[in-house]
Short mmCIF file of C-alpha atoms in Angstrom, two decimals:
data_model
loop_
_atom_site.label_atom_id
_atom_site.label_comp_id
_atom_site.label_asym_id
_atom_site.label_seq_id
_atom_site.Cartn_x
_atom_site.Cartn_y
_atom_site.Cartn_z
CA UNK Y 156 0.00 0.00 0.00
CA UNK Y 157 2.82 2.42 0.86
CA UNK Y 158 4.48 1.64 -2.47
CA UNK Y 159 1.25 2.41 -4.34
CA UNK Y 160 0.87 5.72 -2.51
CA UNK Y 161 4.50 6.64 -3.22
CA UNK Y 162 4.01 5.86 -6.92
CA UNK Y 163 0.85 7.98 -7.01
CA UNK Y 164 2.60 10.92 -5.36
CA UNK Y 165 5.53 10.60 -7.79
CA UNK Y 166 3.10 10.63 -10.74
CA UNK Y 167 1.37 13.75 -9.38
CA UNK Y 168 4.70 15.52 -8.88
CA UNK Y 169 5.66 14.68 -12.46
CA UNK Y 170 2.28 15.93 -13.71
CA UNK Y 171 2.80 19.18 -11.83
CA UNK Y 172 6.30 19.60 -13.27
CA UNK Y 173 5.11 19.03 -16.85
CA UNK Y 174 2.11 21.33 -16.43
CA UNK Y 175 4.27 24.09 -14.92
CA UNK Y 176 6.85 23.77 -17.70
CA UNK Y 177 4.16 24.09 -20.39
CA UNK Y 178 2.44 27.00 -18.69
CA UNK Y 179 5.71 28.90 -18.25
CA UNK Y 180 6.24 28.47 -22.01
CA UNK Y 181 2.78 29.98 -22.67
CA UNK Y 182 3.30 33.15 -20.65
CA UNK Y 183 2.86 36.44 -22.48
CA UNK Y 184 2.84 40.03 -21.21
CA UNK Y 185 -0.86 40.54 -21.97
CA UNK Y 186 -2.01 37.25 -20.38
CA UNK Y 187 0.20 37.91 -17.38
CA UNK Y 188 -1.31 41.38 -16.92
CA UNK Y 189 -4.88 40.08 -17.24
CA UNK Y 190 -4.38 37.11 -14.93
CA UNK Y 191 -2.46 39.16 -12.37
CA UNK Y 192 -5.48 41.47 -12.25
CA UNK Y 193 -7.99 38.59 -12.00
CA UNK Y 194 -6.21 36.52 -9.37
CA UNK Y 195 -7.13 38.88 -6.53
CA UNK Y 196 -10.79 37.87 -6.86
CA UNK Y 197 -9.90 34.74 -4.87
CA UNK Y 198 -8.33 36.59 -1.95
CA UNK Y 199 -9.71 36.72 1.59
CA UNK Y 200 -10.61 40.37 1.04
CA UNK Y 201 -12.56 39.52 -2.11
CA UNK Y 202 -14.37 36.75 -0.20
CA UNK Y 203 -15.45 39.27 2.44
CA UNK Y 204 -16.65 41.62 -0.30
CA UNK Y 205 -18.62 38.81 -1.97
CA UNK Y 206 -20.32 37.84 1.30
CA UNK Y 207 -20.90 41.50 2.17
CA UNK Y 208 -22.49 42.27 -1.19
CA UNK Y 209 -24.82 39.29 -0.85
CA UNK Y 210 -25.79 40.49 2.62
CA UNK Y 211 -26.32 44.11 1.58
CA UNK Y 212 -28.33 43.07 -1.47
CA UNK Y 213 -30.64 41.04 0.76
CA UNK Y 214 -29.75 37.75 -0.92
CA UNK Y 215 -30.13 35.75 2.28
CA UNK Y 216 -29.64 32.26 0.82
CA UNK Y 217 -26.56 33.30 -1.12
CA UNK Y 218 -25.17 35.15 1.90
CA UNK Y 219 -25.63 32.21 4.27
CA UNK Y 220 -24.31 29.57 1.90
CA UNK Y 221 -21.27 31.60 0.88
CA UNK Y 222 -20.44 32.59 4.46
CA UNK Y 223 -20.59 29.04 5.82
CA UNK Y 224 -18.85 27.49 2.80
CA UNK Y 225 -16.05 30.07 2.81
CA UNK Y 226 -15.51 29.55 6.54
CA UNK Y 227 -15.35 25.77 6.07
CA UNK Y 228 -13.04 25.95 3.06
CA UNK Y 229 -10.79 28.48 4.79
CA UNK Y 230 -10.39 26.19 7.80
CA UNK Y 231 -9.54 23.19 5.61
CA UNK Y 232 -7.15 25.12 3.36
CA UNK Y 233 -5.37 26.74 6.31
CA UNK Y 234 -4.97 23.42 8.10
CA UNK Y 235 -3.61 21.68 5.00
CA UNK Y 236 -1.21 24.54 4.23
CA UNK Y 237 0.22 24.44 7.73
CA UNK Y 238 0.37 20.64 7.79
CA UNK Y 239 1.81 19.89 4.35
CA UNK Y 240 3.94 23.01 3.77
CA UNK Y 241 4.62 22.33 0.09
CA UNK Y 242 7.11 24.79 -1.41
CA UNK Y 243 5.92 27.17 -4.10
CA UNK Y 244 6.57 26.35 -7.77
CA UNK Y 245 9.72 27.68 -9.42
CA UNK Y 246 9.61 30.77 -11.65
CA UNK Y 247 6.61 32.55 -10.11
CA UNK Y 248 5.36 35.70 -11.79
CA UNK Y 249 4.17 37.02 -8.46
CA UNK Y 250 4.11 35.92 -4.86
CA UNK Y 251 3.05 37.88 -1.83
CA UNK Y 252 6.30 38.42 0.02
CA UNK Y 253 6.24 38.35 3.78
CA UNK Y 254 2.61 37.32 3.99
CA UNK Y 255 1.84 35.72 7.32
CA UNK Y 256 -1.43 34.22 6.06
CA UNK Y 257 0.01 32.08 3.26
CA UNK Y 258 1.86 29.09 4.63
CA UNK Y 259 2.60 27.10 1.47
CA UNK Y 260 1.53 26.15 -2.02
CA UNK Y 261 -0.85 23.28 -1.18
CA UNK Y 262 -3.81 23.71 -1.59
CA UNK Y 263 -4.99 26.83 -3.38
CA UNK Y 264 -7.22 28.90 -1.14
CA UNK Y 265 -8.01 31.23 -4.05
CA UNK Y 266 -9.30 28.28 -6.09
CA UNK Y 267 -11.40 27.08 -3.14
CA UNK Y 268 -12.92 30.54 -2.61
CA UNK Y 269 -13.83 31.19 -6.24
CA UNK Y 270 -15.34 27.72 -6.47
CA UNK Y 271 -17.60 28.66 -3.55
CA UNK Y 272 -18.60 31.81 -5.48
CA UNK Y 273 -19.40 29.72 -8.56
CA UNK Y 274 -21.38 27.15 -6.58
CA UNK Y 275 -23.29 29.94 -4.84
CA UNK Y 276 -24.13 31.55 -8.20
CA UNK Y 277 -25.11 28.19 -9.68
CA UNK Y 278 -27.77 27.76 -6.99
CA UNK Y 279 -28.86 31.40 -7.09
CA UNK Y 280 -31.77 32.99 -8.90
CA UNK Y 281 -30.10 36.42 -8.85
CA UNK Y 282 -26.38 35.90 -9.47
CA UNK Y 283 -25.17 35.43 -13.08
CA UNK Y 284 -23.86 31.86 -12.87
CA UNK Y 285 -22.09 31.90 -16.24
CA UNK Y 286 -20.19 35.10 -15.51
CA UNK Y 287 -19.22 33.97 -12.01
CA UNK Y 288 -18.10 30.56 -13.31
CA UNK Y 289 -15.98 32.19 -16.03
CA UNK Y 290 -14.31 34.49 -13.49
CA UNK Y 291 -13.78 31.56 -11.11
CA UNK Y 292 -12.15 29.55 -13.89
CA UNK Y 293 -9.87 32.48 -14.77
CA UNK Y 294 -8.81 32.87 -11.13
CA UNK Y 295 -8.15 29.14 -10.69
CA UNK Y 296 -6.08 29.07 -13.89
CA UNK Y 297 -4.25 32.24 -12.85
CA UNK Y 298 -2.90 30.54 -9.74
CA UNK Y 299 -1.04 27.99 -11.88
CA UNK Y 300 -0.17 30.44 -14.66
CA UNK Y 301 1.35 32.95 -12.23
CA UNK Y 302 3.34 30.23 -10.50
CA UNK Y 303 1.74 30.62 -7.09
CA UNK Y 304 0.39 27.05 -7.14
CA UNK Y 305 0.92 23.77 -8.91
CA UNK Y 306 -1.88 22.25 -10.97
CA UNK Y 307 -2.69 19.71 -8.24
CA UNK Y 308 -2.81 22.48 -5.61
CA UNK Y 309 -5.46 24.22 -7.67
CA UNK Y 310 -7.46 21.08 -8.46
CA UNK Y 311 -7.55 20.19 -4.75
CA UNK Y 312 -8.58 23.79 -3.97
CA UNK Y 313 -11.51 23.46 -6.38
CA UNK Y 314 -12.49 20.14 -4.78
CA UNK Y 315 -12.36 21.74 -1.31
CA UNK Y 316 -14.59 24.59 -2.52
CA UNK Y 317 -17.16 22.15 -3.91
CA UNK Y 318 -17.11 19.97 -0.77
CA UNK Y 319 -17.37 23.01 1.52
CA UNK Y 320 -20.36 24.35 -0.40
CA UNK Y 321 -22.15 20.99 -0.35
CA UNK Y 322 -21.48 20.61 3.38
CA UNK Y 323 -22.69 24.18 4.02
CA UNK Y 324 -25.87 23.35 2.13
CA UNK Y 325 -26.49 20.30 4.32
CA UNK Y 326 -25.75 22.19 7.53
CA UNK Y 327 -28.03 25.06 6.59
CA UNK Y 328 -30.82 22.69 5.52
CA UNK Y 329 -30.77 21.12 8.98
CA UNK Y 330 -30.70 24.42 10.83
CA UNK Y 331 -33.80 26.57 11.01
CA UNK Y 332 -31.84 29.74 10.27
CA UNK Y 333 -34.92 31.83 9.56
CA UNK Y 334 -36.44 31.08 12.98
CA UNK Y 335 -33.14 31.85 14.70
CA UNK Y 336 -32.80 35.17 12.85
CA UNK Y 337 -36.41 36.13 13.78
CA UNK Y 338 -35.74 35.37 17.46
CA UNK Y 339 -32.57 37.47 17.41
CA UNK Y 340 -34.37 40.39 15.72
CA UNK Y 341 -37.31 40.24 18.10
CA UNK Y 342 -34.97 40.10 21.09
CA UNK Y 343 -33.00 43.05 19.76
CA UNK Y 344 -36.21 45.04 19.28
CA UNK Y 345 -37.26 44.25 22.86
CA UNK Y 346 -33.72 44.99 24.10
CA UNK Y 347 -33.49 41.56 25.69
CA UNK Y 348 -31.96 38.16 25.13
CA UNK Y 349 -33.15 35.63 22.51
#
């Protein structure tokens, strides 16, 4: 079993090396400029803006799902980064120097976050799912293109985003969030406790 796992990890490392080599060969000034601009949409700040916009717009379902899914994915990504501590790919276009929040290359938190956005939009009646999915795809690709993550880091980030969204959906379906919110509002109006 250990031999099989070692062979699988070797194959993934080789896949990452080949993918990175091919992507480095594809780099152009225009694509680099565009993807450097797009990649920030997966940042923690952008996630807060996404959740905040959903809240301010009154899109309660989107707000709840995104908030819970982003919290779940952030916890998983952070734990894996601190545990695995995979070095960044060679020849990065950009890396955030001195950042205390980014521990390592594996997995891509940006890819996880934008996947949550895309899943939220997919289930929404108000968000443009196609536009959000296209932006999410651009951000996920940008992480590999810019050399901040390997291909497998990004694929695992996408998988984490999907899993976090599906888990958030289940958790929220079990909780009577509307009743809880009403109790909190009524208590606030009375100036008392829920």
